[in-house]
XYZ file of C-alpha atoms in Angstrom:
736
model
C -0.345 -0.061 0.013
C 2.690 2.352 0.482
C 4.593 1.388 -2.859
C 2.003 2.743 -4.376
C 0.832 5.809 -2.293
C 3.785 6.862 -3.270
C 3.977 5.377 -6.947
C 0.704 7.925 -7.132
C 2.275 10.704 -5.890
C 5.242 9.611 -8.210
C 2.916 9.582 -11.577
C -0.687 11.044 -12.894
C -2.845 8.582 -12.070
C -4.254 6.286 -14.014
C -7.667 7.221 -14.078
C -8.002 10.626 -15.489
C -8.552 11.512 -18.654
C -5.621 11.755 -20.998
C -5.860 15.288 -21.480
C -5.893 14.711 -17.749
C -3.130 13.175 -16.955
C -1.140 15.739 -19.828
C -1.332 17.860 -18.108
C -0.988 16.355 -14.729
C 2.188 14.601 -16.094
C 3.616 19.138 -17.288
C 3.123 20.401 -14.544
C 4.662 17.925 -12.686
C 7.636 17.929 -15.155
C 7.620 21.759 -15.198
C 7.027 21.117 -10.304
C 10.478 18.396 -11.218
C 12.915 20.852 -13.179
C 11.391 23.839 -10.048
C 13.560 21.752 -7.255
C 16.469 21.049 -10.008
C 16.628 24.524 -10.698
C 16.518 24.954 -7.029
C 19.057 22.120 -5.735
C 21.262 23.696 -8.462
C 20.538 27.743 -8.052
C 21.163 26.531 -4.214
C 24.732 25.584 -5.219
C 27.267 28.391 -2.897
C 29.505 30.927 -5.175
C 32.038 33.956 -4.767
C 32.627 37.249 -4.212
C 36.313 38.967 -5.691
C 38.472 39.661 -3.392
C 37.293 39.466 0.462
C 39.662 39.344 4.258
C 39.885 37.456 6.901
C 40.330 39.562 9.861
C 40.068 38.640 13.135
C 36.407 38.138 14.013
C 36.300 38.127 17.978
C 33.319 37.688 18.327
C 33.566 34.860 21.241
C 33.910 38.002 24.193
C 29.746 38.690 23.622
C 28.078 35.598 22.924
C 28.701 33.171 26.554
C 25.801 35.252 27.941
C 21.752 35.097 27.099
C 20.233 38.065 25.842
C 20.120 40.782 28.766
C 18.656 44.408 29.785
C 20.060 46.995 31.668
C 17.436 49.598 34.218
C 16.301 52.397 32.109
C 17.070 55.883 31.924
C 16.518 58.554 33.089
C 16.114 60.552 29.999
C 15.238 59.067 26.533
C 16.720 61.549 23.437
C 14.907 60.170 19.957
C 16.028 61.335 16.678
C 14.017 62.098 14.320
C 15.738 60.640 11.858
C 16.976 56.754 12.334
C 16.486 56.108 8.567
C 17.961 57.020 5.284
C 14.935 59.486 4.118
C 13.016 62.488 5.261
C 13.183 64.144 8.530
C 10.166 63.181 10.628
C 7.462 65.446 11.935
C 6.986 65.963 15.709
C 3.334 65.059 16.654
C 3.714 65.771 20.448
C 5.396 69.849 21.792
C 6.882 70.680 25.437
C 5.253 69.006 28.795
C 3.624 66.362 26.569
C 2.761 63.121 28.700
C 3.202 60.059 26.653
C 2.935 56.490 26.658
C 5.544 54.043 26.043
C 4.676 52.587 22.253
C 2.955 56.234 21.299
C 3.042 58.217 18.548
C 5.576 61.138 18.669
C 6.347 62.146 15.435
C 4.752 61.167 11.598
C 6.836 60.559 8.857
C 7.470 63.198 6.792
C 6.316 61.878 3.011
C 6.680 57.975 1.128
C 10.306 57.886 2.360
C 10.097 57.905 5.433
C 9.562 56.730 8.902
C 6.882 57.813 12.342
C 8.720 57.662 15.499
C 6.983 56.499 19.042
C 7.865 56.788 22.610
C 10.822 53.899 23.980
C 8.848 54.016 27.254
C 5.671 56.356 28.805
C 7.348 59.891 30.624
C 7.429 63.375 29.667
C 8.998 65.055 27.326
C 11.177 67.839 28.141
C 12.681 69.076 25.553
C 12.647 69.737 21.318
C 15.874 70.420 19.313
C 18.530 69.429 18.497
C 21.351 67.153 19.807
C 23.878 65.365 19.055
C 22.646 61.780 17.756
C 25.306 58.150 16.020
C 27.115 60.376 12.586
C 30.635 59.831 11.435
C 30.630 64.005 11.266
C 29.768 64.221 14.627
C 26.261 65.959 13.465
C 23.250 67.228 15.547
C 20.871 66.108 14.891
C 16.091 67.390 15.848
C 14.981 64.649 18.688
C 12.495 64.962 21.137
C 13.465 64.674 24.622
C 11.637 61.736 27.245
C 11.730 61.611 30.986
C 10.968 58.592 32.061
C 8.671 57.834 34.695
C 10.342 54.436 35.310
C 5.878 53.305 34.891
C 7.829 51.736 31.964
C 3.821 52.177 30.281
C 3.084 51.185 27.045
C -0.360 52.406 25.172
C -3.119 50.297 23.971
C -1.748 48.168 20.456
C -3.477 46.583 17.371
C -1.940 43.711 15.724
C -3.313 43.008 12.312
C -5.020 39.873 12.742
C -4.875 37.131 10.420
C -3.537 39.761 7.743
C -3.328 36.377 5.156
C -6.493 37.543 4.368
C -6.179 41.073 4.082
C -5.472 43.637 1.477
C -1.160 43.224 0.718
C -1.438 47.789 1.133
C -2.857 47.186 4.868
C 0.461 45.277 5.991
C 2.644 47.459 4.241
C 0.077 50.909 5.827
C 0.218 48.886 8.943
C 5.270 47.965 9.361
C 5.313 51.555 8.187
C 3.198 53.336 10.861
C 5.178 51.169 13.121
C 8.495 52.325 11.818
C 10.050 49.356 11.101
C 13.529 50.320 8.986
C 16.096 48.086 7.979
C 18.345 47.552 11.194
C 20.881 45.510 9.551
C 22.511 49.020 6.559
C 21.019 51.861 6.302
C 18.062 51.588 7.965
C 15.265 52.024 4.784
C 11.839 52.119 5.311
C 11.316 48.187 4.793
C 7.723 48.912 3.539
C 9.339 50.836 0.681
C 11.652 48.303 0.680
C 8.942 46.103 0.478
C 6.633 47.444 -2.996
C 8.596 47.609 -5.213
C 8.686 50.009 -8.239
C 8.878 49.841 -11.745
C 7.209 46.686 -12.705
C 9.985 44.212 -10.963
C 9.114 40.977 -10.716
C 10.627 39.484 -7.179
C 11.768 35.983 -7.390
C 13.640 35.530 -4.403
C 13.532 36.508 -0.577
C 16.288 36.308 0.905
C 17.257 37.029 4.987
C 20.301 38.250 5.763
C 21.449 36.646 8.821
C 25.578 37.051 7.843
C 26.430 39.670 10.187
C 30.499 38.610 9.359
C 31.606 42.039 10.658
C 34.384 41.512 13.185
C 33.100 42.470 17.432
C 29.043 42.398 15.872
C 26.744 38.810 16.898
C 23.958 40.538 17.825
C 22.181 38.645 15.258
C 23.980 35.610 15.883
C 22.343 35.468 19.249
C 18.970 36.890 17.787
C 19.244 34.117 14.984
C 20.395 31.469 18.637
C 16.896 32.905 20.880
C 13.629 34.333 18.695
C 14.657 32.329 15.536
C 10.567 30.969 15.983
C 10.551 34.888 15.703
C 12.308 35.581 12.819
C 11.156 32.995 11.041
C 7.037 34.341 11.458
C 8.505 37.647 10.070
C 9.817 35.519 7.609
C 6.225 34.437 6.564
C 4.734 38.204 6.224
C 7.689 38.827 3.917
C 6.926 36.578 1.461
C 3.495 37.042 1.334
C 3.571 40.678 1.170
C 6.240 39.854 -1.957
C 3.354 37.576 -3.547
C 5.076 34.214 -2.217
C 7.871 34.463 -4.269
C 9.477 31.422 -5.952
C 12.799 30.518 -3.605
C 12.676 32.075 0.337
C 16.155 32.084 1.245
C 18.348 33.050 4.557
C 22.260 32.457 4.659
C 24.461 32.195 7.589
C 28.269 32.388 7.944
C 29.284 28.695 8.911
C 30.845 30.361 12.140
C 27.534 30.845 13.871
C 26.858 26.814 13.482
C 24.523 27.716 16.943
C 22.652 30.524 14.894
C 22.067 27.671 12.217
C 20.890 24.649 14.166
C 17.808 26.285 15.740
C 16.995 28.460 12.518
C 16.467 24.330 10.800
C 14.676 24.098 13.098
C 12.199 26.668 13.063
C 12.150 26.367 9.307
C 11.477 22.657 9.352
C 8.339 22.631 7.736
C 8.561 25.871 5.759
C 9.807 25.695 2.281
C 12.770 28.741 3.655
C 16.115 27.254 2.736
C 19.414 27.939 5.325
C 21.498 28.417 2.807
C 25.422 27.984 5.586
C 29.076 29.083 3.346
C 32.440 30.383 4.001
C 33.064 32.641 6.161
C 34.720 35.750 4.462
C 34.787 39.664 5.507
C 32.713 41.837 3.421
C 29.808 37.501 2.522
C 27.187 40.006 4.207
C 26.663 43.056 2.122
C 23.803 43.255 0.181
C 24.474 42.745 -3.422
C 28.051 39.639 -2.403
C 25.117 38.580 -0.422
C 22.871 37.581 -3.668
C 26.050 37.060 -5.503
C 26.764 33.999 -3.304
C 23.240 32.590 -3.320
C 22.246 33.776 -6.074
C 25.350 34.477 -8.534
C 23.547 36.954 -9.855
C 25.685 40.734 -9.177
C 22.961 43.680 -8.656
C 23.547 46.770 -11.879
C 26.576 49.689 -11.648
C 24.393 51.938 -9.139
C 21.329 49.599 -9.398
C 19.043 48.194 -6.452
C 18.342 44.656 -5.582
C 15.230 44.466 -7.286
C 16.512 44.937 -10.497
C 17.836 41.200 -10.194
C 14.329 40.506 -9.245
C 15.235 39.533 -5.385
C 14.913 40.952 -1.909
C 16.893 41.532 1.045
C 16.189 41.965 4.686
C 18.067 40.764 7.410
C 16.768 38.894 10.513
C 16.207 41.493 13.248
C 13.936 43.245 10.312
C 12.355 40.469 9.861
C 11.662 40.412 13.391
C 9.766 43.221 13.767
C 7.457 42.917 10.931
C 6.354 39.993 12.925
C 6.401 41.484 16.474
C 4.572 44.396 14.793
C 1.699 42.765 12.912
C 1.200 40.104 15.160
C 1.213 42.173 18.473
C 0.951 45.803 16.974
C 4.561 46.311 18.853
C 5.880 49.586 17.213
C 9.967 49.002 16.572
C 10.940 50.512 20.050
C 14.023 48.742 21.018
C 16.777 46.201 19.087
C 19.316 43.915 20.412
C 22.523 46.262 20.523
C 25.881 44.195 20.781
C 27.777 46.163 23.722
C 32.007 44.737 23.626
C 35.293 46.080 24.145
C 38.461 45.132 26.808
C 37.435 48.404 28.531
C 33.922 46.293 29.903
C 33.612 44.454 32.864
C 31.137 42.863 31.143
C 30.231 41.857 27.715
C 27.133 40.976 26.302
C 23.770 41.561 23.725
C 20.933 43.624 25.675
C 17.846 44.356 24.211
C 17.652 47.932 24.683
C 15.197 51.266 24.529
C 16.268 52.972 21.162
C 17.098 57.035 22.784
C 19.307 54.909 25.447
C 22.078 57.580 25.753
C 25.906 55.412 24.732
C 26.917 57.093 28.077
C 24.412 54.900 30.273
C 24.410 51.736 28.693
C 28.517 51.547 28.206
C 28.065 52.826 32.520
C 25.752 49.472 33.032
C 29.069 47.636 31.627
C 31.128 48.679 33.504
C 33.320 51.173 31.184
C 36.818 52.114 32.515
C 37.790 55.500 31.367
C 41.238 54.457 31.583
C 41.625 52.611 29.500
C 39.377 53.817 26.903
C 40.683 54.108 23.202
C 37.447 55.226 21.708
C 34.038 54.321 21.171
C 33.206 52.674 17.866
C 28.993 52.067 16.391
C 28.840 49.869 14.371
C 32.127 46.846 14.369
C 36.036 47.746 13.319
C 36.254 47.409 9.453
C 32.886 49.761 9.164
C 32.597 52.185 12.392
C 33.369 55.441 12.932
C 33.916 56.757 15.994
C 31.361 59.257 18.026
C 33.447 61.956 20.908
C 30.260 62.937 22.709
C 28.974 59.937 24.067
C 25.224 61.221 25.297
C 24.803 60.397 21.515
C 21.868 57.775 21.857
C 20.766 54.142 20.668
C 18.989 54.539 16.560
C 17.312 51.813 14.810
C 20.387 51.268 13.486
C 22.591 50.366 16.712
C 23.934 47.463 15.959
C 27.055 46.707 17.990
C 28.730 49.881 20.622
C 32.579 48.990 20.722
C 34.966 50.408 23.516
C 38.238 48.911 22.272
C 40.648 49.543 25.550
C 44.195 50.952 23.786
C 46.243 46.387 23.248
C 42.321 45.633 21.036
C 42.350 48.664 19.018
C 46.070 51.250 19.102
C 44.748 54.698 17.444
C 46.267 54.041 13.399
C 49.537 54.888 12.474
C 50.079 58.517 10.122
C 49.369 58.251 6.759
C 52.270 57.746 4.791
C 52.228 58.406 0.781
C 50.522 55.088 -1.722
C 53.620 52.451 -2.737
C 51.393 51.028 -5.377
C 50.484 48.355 -4.484
C 47.826 46.646 -5.636
C 46.320 45.216 -2.774
C 42.986 47.507 -2.363
C 42.370 46.201 -6.115
C 42.398 42.493 -4.777
C 40.603 42.441 -1.598
C 37.374 45.284 -3.200
C 33.990 42.814 -3.213
C 32.425 45.016 -5.203
C 35.728 44.788 -8.205
C 36.592 48.453 -7.638
C 40.292 50.748 -9.029
C 40.642 52.383 -4.434
C 44.252 53.375 -5.950
C 42.294 55.552 -8.811
C 39.592 56.065 -6.547
C 41.854 57.725 -4.442
C 43.346 59.921 -6.973
C 40.469 61.390 -7.828
C 38.741 61.609 -4.645
C 41.932 63.712 -3.752
C 41.670 65.709 -6.920
C 38.456 66.026 -6.819
C 37.408 65.288 -10.245
C 34.003 63.861 -9.608
C 33.250 63.102 -12.509
C 35.684 60.236 -13.186
C 35.185 59.382 -9.745
C 31.290 58.823 -11.130
C 33.547 56.597 -13.999
C 34.972 54.910 -11.726
C 32.071 54.083 -10.487
C 31.967 55.298 -6.653
C 28.833 54.914 -5.108
C 29.444 51.245 -5.658
C 31.727 51.421 -2.538
C 29.883 50.188 -0.060
C 32.177 51.320 2.667
C 33.460 47.656 3.682
C 37.464 48.821 4.602
C 39.422 46.193 3.417
C 40.706 48.465 0.762
C 42.102 49.922 4.533
C 42.296 46.705 5.811
C 45.142 45.921 3.789
C 46.342 48.783 2.645
C 50.570 49.538 3.682
C 50.661 52.150 3.965
C 48.018 52.824 6.325
C 45.575 55.111 3.985
C 42.597 56.141 5.623
C 40.483 55.006 1.560
C 37.557 55.262 3.298
C 37.474 58.258 4.710
C 38.108 60.067 1.234
C 35.192 58.114 -0.987
C 33.168 58.534 1.919
C 33.864 62.367 1.739
C 33.254 62.070 -1.792
C 30.145 60.831 -1.924
C 28.436 63.201 0.052
C 30.644 66.145 -1.623
C 28.724 64.087 -5.366
C 25.517 64.313 -3.256
C 25.729 67.797 -2.190
C 25.822 68.821 -5.993
C 23.933 66.815 -7.764
C 21.550 67.950 -5.214
C 22.271 71.965 -5.903
C 21.572 70.986 -9.215
C 18.450 69.422 -8.811
C 17.286 72.764 -6.975
C 19.229 75.282 -10.278
C 17.525 72.884 -12.884
C 13.935 73.407 -10.059
C 14.517 76.835 -10.559
C 15.007 77.280 -13.966
C 12.194 75.897 -14.670
C 9.327 77.479 -12.958
C 11.891 80.468 -14.186
C 10.582 79.083 -17.552
C 7.377 78.729 -16.712
C 7.131 81.888 -15.007
C 8.136 83.646 -18.846
C 5.388 80.721 -20.265
C 3.101 81.553 -18.428
C 3.765 86.115 -19.143
C 4.069 85.216 -22.775
C 0.728 83.860 -23.210
C -1.715 86.405 -21.344
C 0.138 89.026 -23.492
C -0.578 87.092 -25.888
C -4.995 86.877 -24.777
C -3.904 90.594 -24.559
C -2.699 91.500 -28.648
C -6.359 89.460 -28.986
C -8.737 90.560 -27.146
C -7.486 94.178 -28.507
C -6.943 93.018 -32.077
C -10.507 91.714 -31.908
C -11.634 95.108 -30.617
C -10.054 97.055 -32.940
C -11.457 95.052 -35.487
C -15.777 95.825 -33.795
C -14.823 99.753 -33.750
C -13.477 99.471 -38.104
C -16.317 97.344 -39.151
C -18.282 99.651 -36.440
C -16.708 102.290 -38.121
C -17.023 101.315 -40.949
C -20.936 100.635 -40.848
C -21.909 103.864 -39.047
C -20.681 105.071 -43.186
C -22.469 103.125 -44.491
C -25.869 103.312 -42.779
C -24.514 107.633 -42.584
C -26.830 107.688 -46.330
C -29.520 105.938 -45.573
C -33.361 108.590 -45.317
C -32.831 107.692 -42.091
C -29.777 108.707 -40.746
C -30.320 112.452 -42.824
C -33.456 112.511 -40.920
C -31.440 112.136 -37.308
C -28.691 114.153 -38.541
C -31.429 116.620 -39.243
C -32.719 116.535 -35.873
C -29.232 116.345 -34.878
C -29.096 119.989 -35.962
C -32.057 121.095 -34.456
C -30.820 119.796 -30.992
C -26.997 120.905 -31.810
C -29.266 125.005 -32.612
C -31.976 124.503 -29.703
C -27.682 124.308 -27.363
C -27.004 126.908 -28.971
C -30.151 129.890 -28.673
C -29.222 128.510 -24.805
C -25.930 129.557 -24.796
C -26.398 132.885 -25.838
C -29.992 132.906 -24.297
C -27.579 132.313 -21.030
C -24.920 135.731 -22.770
C -27.686 137.798 -22.947
C -27.802 140.671 -20.547
C -31.102 139.826 -18.632
C -29.851 136.210 -17.737
C -27.333 138.609 -16.422
C -29.157 140.096 -15.056
C -31.066 137.613 -13.026
C -28.022 135.708 -11.584
C -26.579 139.298 -10.683
C -29.788 139.798 -8.935
C -30.085 136.537 -6.702
C -26.222 136.757 -5.629
C -27.455 140.127 -4.308
C -30.022 138.265 -1.853
C -27.647 136.049 -0.655
C -24.766 137.745 -0.292
C -27.039 140.582 1.871
C -29.288 136.972 3.546
C -25.794 136.711 4.754
C -25.032 139.733 6.350
C -27.950 139.858 8.152
C -27.240 136.452 9.182
C -23.380 137.528 10.654
C -24.635 140.931 12.061
C -27.632 138.692 13.892
C -25.011 136.480 15.540
C -22.932 139.169 16.425
C -25.073 140.859 18.414
C -26.221 137.240 20.605
C -22.268 135.997 20.962
C -20.181 136.054 23.678
C -16.952 138.124 23.450
C -14.588 135.476 23.872
C -16.416 135.118 20.421
C -17.539 138.062 18.556
C -13.333 138.860 17.155
C -13.490 135.718 13.838
C -17.790 136.801 14.266
C -15.858 140.394 13.027
C -14.196 139.194 10.793
C -16.918 136.948 8.420
C -18.823 139.683 8.800
C -15.756 141.303 7.707
C -15.409 139.372 4.371
C -19.826 139.537 4.144
C -20.029 142.679 3.525
C -17.241 142.408 1.076
C -19.036 140.288 -0.865
C -22.327 142.293 -0.485
C -19.985 145.585 -2.218
C -19.202 142.872 -5.027
C -22.676 142.219 -5.833
C -24.283 145.070 -5.557
C -21.167 146.320 -8.000
C -21.543 143.222 -10.296
C -25.965 143.802 -10.805
C -24.816 148.045 -11.496
C -23.302 146.690 -14.203
C -24.944 144.045 -15.821
C -28.400 146.561 -14.970
C -25.763 149.437 -18.235
C -25.489 146.145 -19.791
C -29.673 145.983 -19.998
C -29.984 149.608 -20.420
C -27.490 150.183 -23.318
C -28.904 147.366 -25.208
C -31.631 149.237 -27.372
C -29.313 152.212 -28.323
C -26.492 149.499 -29.545
C -29.290 147.237 -31.093
C -30.056 150.227 -33.263
C -26.928 151.806 -34.410
C -26.099 147.417 -34.686
C -30.018 148.148 -36.836
C -29.346 151.231 -38.797
C -25.947 150.102 -39.975
C -26.441 147.057 -41.767
C -30.245 148.873 -43.342
C -32.515 151.489 -43.423
C -35.636 151.633 -41.740
C -39.090 150.976 -43.501
C -42.367 152.181 -42.179
C -44.238 149.994 -44.205
C -42.903 147.281 -41.176
C -42.231 147.221 -37.508
C -37.849 148.227 -37.110
C -36.084 144.884 -36.206
C -34.856 147.064 -33.406
C -37.868 146.933 -31.605
C -38.399 143.394 -32.152
C -35.051 142.890 -29.964
C -36.094 145.717 -27.404
C -39.674 143.816 -27.178
C -37.691 140.787 -26.973
C -35.688 142.450 -24.711
C -38.859 143.619 -22.371
C -40.325 140.008 -21.657
C -37.162 138.336 -22.019
C -36.887 141.492 -18.367
C -40.554 140.312 -17.178
C -39.232 136.546 -18.124
C -35.726 136.688 -15.855
C -37.877 138.869 -13.364
C -40.177 136.045 -13.201
C -37.906 133.620 -12.938
C -36.324 135.650 -10.045
C -39.738 135.564 -8.590
C -39.649 131.884 -9.019
C -36.431 131.360 -7.125
C -37.449 133.160 -4.576
C -39.795 131.387 -3.764
C -38.832 128.427 -4.074
C -35.710 128.745 -1.038
C -38.941 130.309 0.713
C -40.701 127.213 0.288
C -37.793 124.698 0.627
C -37.251 126.835 3.554
C -40.244 126.581 5.785
C -39.411 121.380 4.646
C -38.627 119.762 8.044
C -35.884 117.166 6.510
C -38.021 114.737 6.079
C -40.140 116.513 3.557
C -36.114 118.019 2.075
C -35.775 114.219 2.416
C -38.386 112.809 -0.051
C -37.248 116.154 -2.490
C -33.937 114.787 -2.761
C -34.981 111.625 -3.541
C -37.839 112.327 -5.818
C -35.407 114.562 -7.805
C -32.153 111.410 -7.977
C -35.310 109.511 -9.282
C -36.089 111.557 -12.276
C -32.202 111.901 -12.619
C -31.314 108.749 -13.034
C -34.381 107.319 -15.208
C -33.145 110.412 -17.937
C -29.030 108.871 -17.456
C -30.983 105.363 -18.448
C -31.815 106.486 -20.936
C -29.013 108.339 -22.589
C -27.329 104.495 -21.350
C -29.459 102.825 -23.750
C -29.341 104.420 -26.161
C -25.821 105.269 -26.014
C -24.842 101.210 -25.825
C -27.885 100.891 -28.978
C -26.105 103.478 -31.102
C -21.888 101.819 -29.803
C -21.025 105.489 -28.604
C -17.767 104.813 -27.367
C -17.880 107.212 -23.668
C -20.911 104.463 -23.278
C -18.319 103.734 -20.170
C -18.839 106.949 -18.951
C -22.001 106.900 -18.872
C -22.528 103.451 -16.950
C -20.035 104.693 -14.641
C -22.306 108.235 -13.920
C -25.112 105.395 -13.551
C -24.090 103.955 -11.433
C -22.250 106.710 -8.566
C -26.439 108.244 -9.316
C -27.751 104.510 -8.192
C -25.025 104.341 -5.085
C -25.956 107.913 -4.434
C -30.224 107.306 -4.038
C -29.707 104.463 -2.559
C -27.689 105.707 0.057
C -30.830 108.563 0.006
C -33.163 105.526 0.742
C -31.287 103.648 3.300
C -30.722 107.219 4.446
C -35.286 107.683 4.405
C -36.095 104.410 5.925
C -33.526 105.139 9.093
C -35.399 108.438 9.512
C -39.328 106.196 9.161
C -38.026 104.319 12.124
């Protein structure tokens, strides 16, 4: 029976149809081919160069992962990863809980930051952070309260049935970043763009750097959590064909633990010989797959995603427990310490506090190195905190890690090129870096350098090659940023120039359209000028012009001048009377200005009397001038009345009409003087309404005739309408 079962598993079932047997056979052949391919591809490869420095790993693996008392102050940098700095969500004096988000990610390539413990925010300012340049950066300082109280956590249950974007968002929201290298945001790395097809997931458990054993101890003691995280990563990458866990052969306990945890899964633990720097991402990909990542390319370009074992564990805790990344396993090692081991330390813990908890002897201390002796860097301020990428704190003695000797001249031995794992020419890069020749540096693939330090390690002249490369990379990145900034400024200027040119073109087109319309209207008027209707209109306009001329002549007649002089005299007399009355009633202190005003009024009264006398003289002389003009022009005819007599009659009539007008004006003034303010306001409103009606009729006529003064008529009408509305509002207010 067992033999039959095995045979049925190997071959298609005999009771299937021919097509089904054929399909099953093809599927069986494909599966067999994939298995053979996998066995071939699991063949361990080698990479160019590499060195074998003393490992010095036994010092920190003698006891399990431990912990230390919580520091009084935690300094949490807002940027613990590659990408944009997070934006603070808290302010001074705020109370925070452990795991609470205190800074939000800014942009797609960024990570939020969470409180490593409960306490009070006491500072948000630039502070020292672990960096090769000794720079300061924005940090949030939390004074712990000792309770270490968690905030509410929200695990993502049944992640396999959830949308992948939801799982990625949870990883992003928990602030997970790469914990084995530069700290690239994990959610971004798990979402490759550009249509890349991922067929291989590599979990990096190599940890090739001397002294560092954080990943080794993590695999020994937390292997099940790592495998749980690997399952989540494989799900997010749509179950790639291969999931490989790469471990160097100098970690037998970690290899055994990982194989036991991976039993029953399709994950393969691949063991390969120890050589530095096999833990580099590109070098590990070449070892496990034989593929080479292109120049300045990404692993996704060759179908691979690579994650650290610490990152896999952090992903598991984020999804299964809802726990953000607020602590990490860090190796604390060095002969200047009484105790060397691995600890799980809250992020933001000052390095000074970590070293003091391990019995630091400052007399023996040579320097403090973040990372290992090959790729690590020295820090001057031990108040800098532990961050997401702090995998080791090395405190060597002066005998253990002596200061490097002075650099000497390059002897062109070529050892640096032999050990370079990226197959570069370090000697040429060194010369071009010193000469600041950026074009040559990029031509020689400077950015493929992983800064492993192998070249500096074998250099007989003790030249700090990696420092030159780091400085050159920084200069090139700065130059690129300046160029991008200048390009953006140029694009903005060009866009503004195009926008202004377009606006000017539109303005010119409108002007030409108006000019064309005016020309067409002029031609239309010229064509209509010869029509009978136009002639009648011209005659009417001539009549109107003649009437206006007669009105102007009438206003200039002596009788009209006399009437105006009489009105001015009456007004001046009334003003003198009012001033005299005010002066009589005024007190002594007020008489001086009133006397001056009275004198002015009397002068104006005198002027009015003089003008009236002159006007009366003109009226009296008018008949004589008319007779003289008539006698000079033609002899009088006894059969007809003379022109002079007609003029005298008209003059007499005009004089009587002027007198009547004066009397009428006086009566209107008297009537107005007797009106109440409400009646005066009503009269003004009626007069304004009539003016508005006339203005509307005039505007309508101007629009129908395409009068060029239409705009002026519209403005005048708007002003009169506004004044009318004000009067109406005043009338309503007085009515209330």
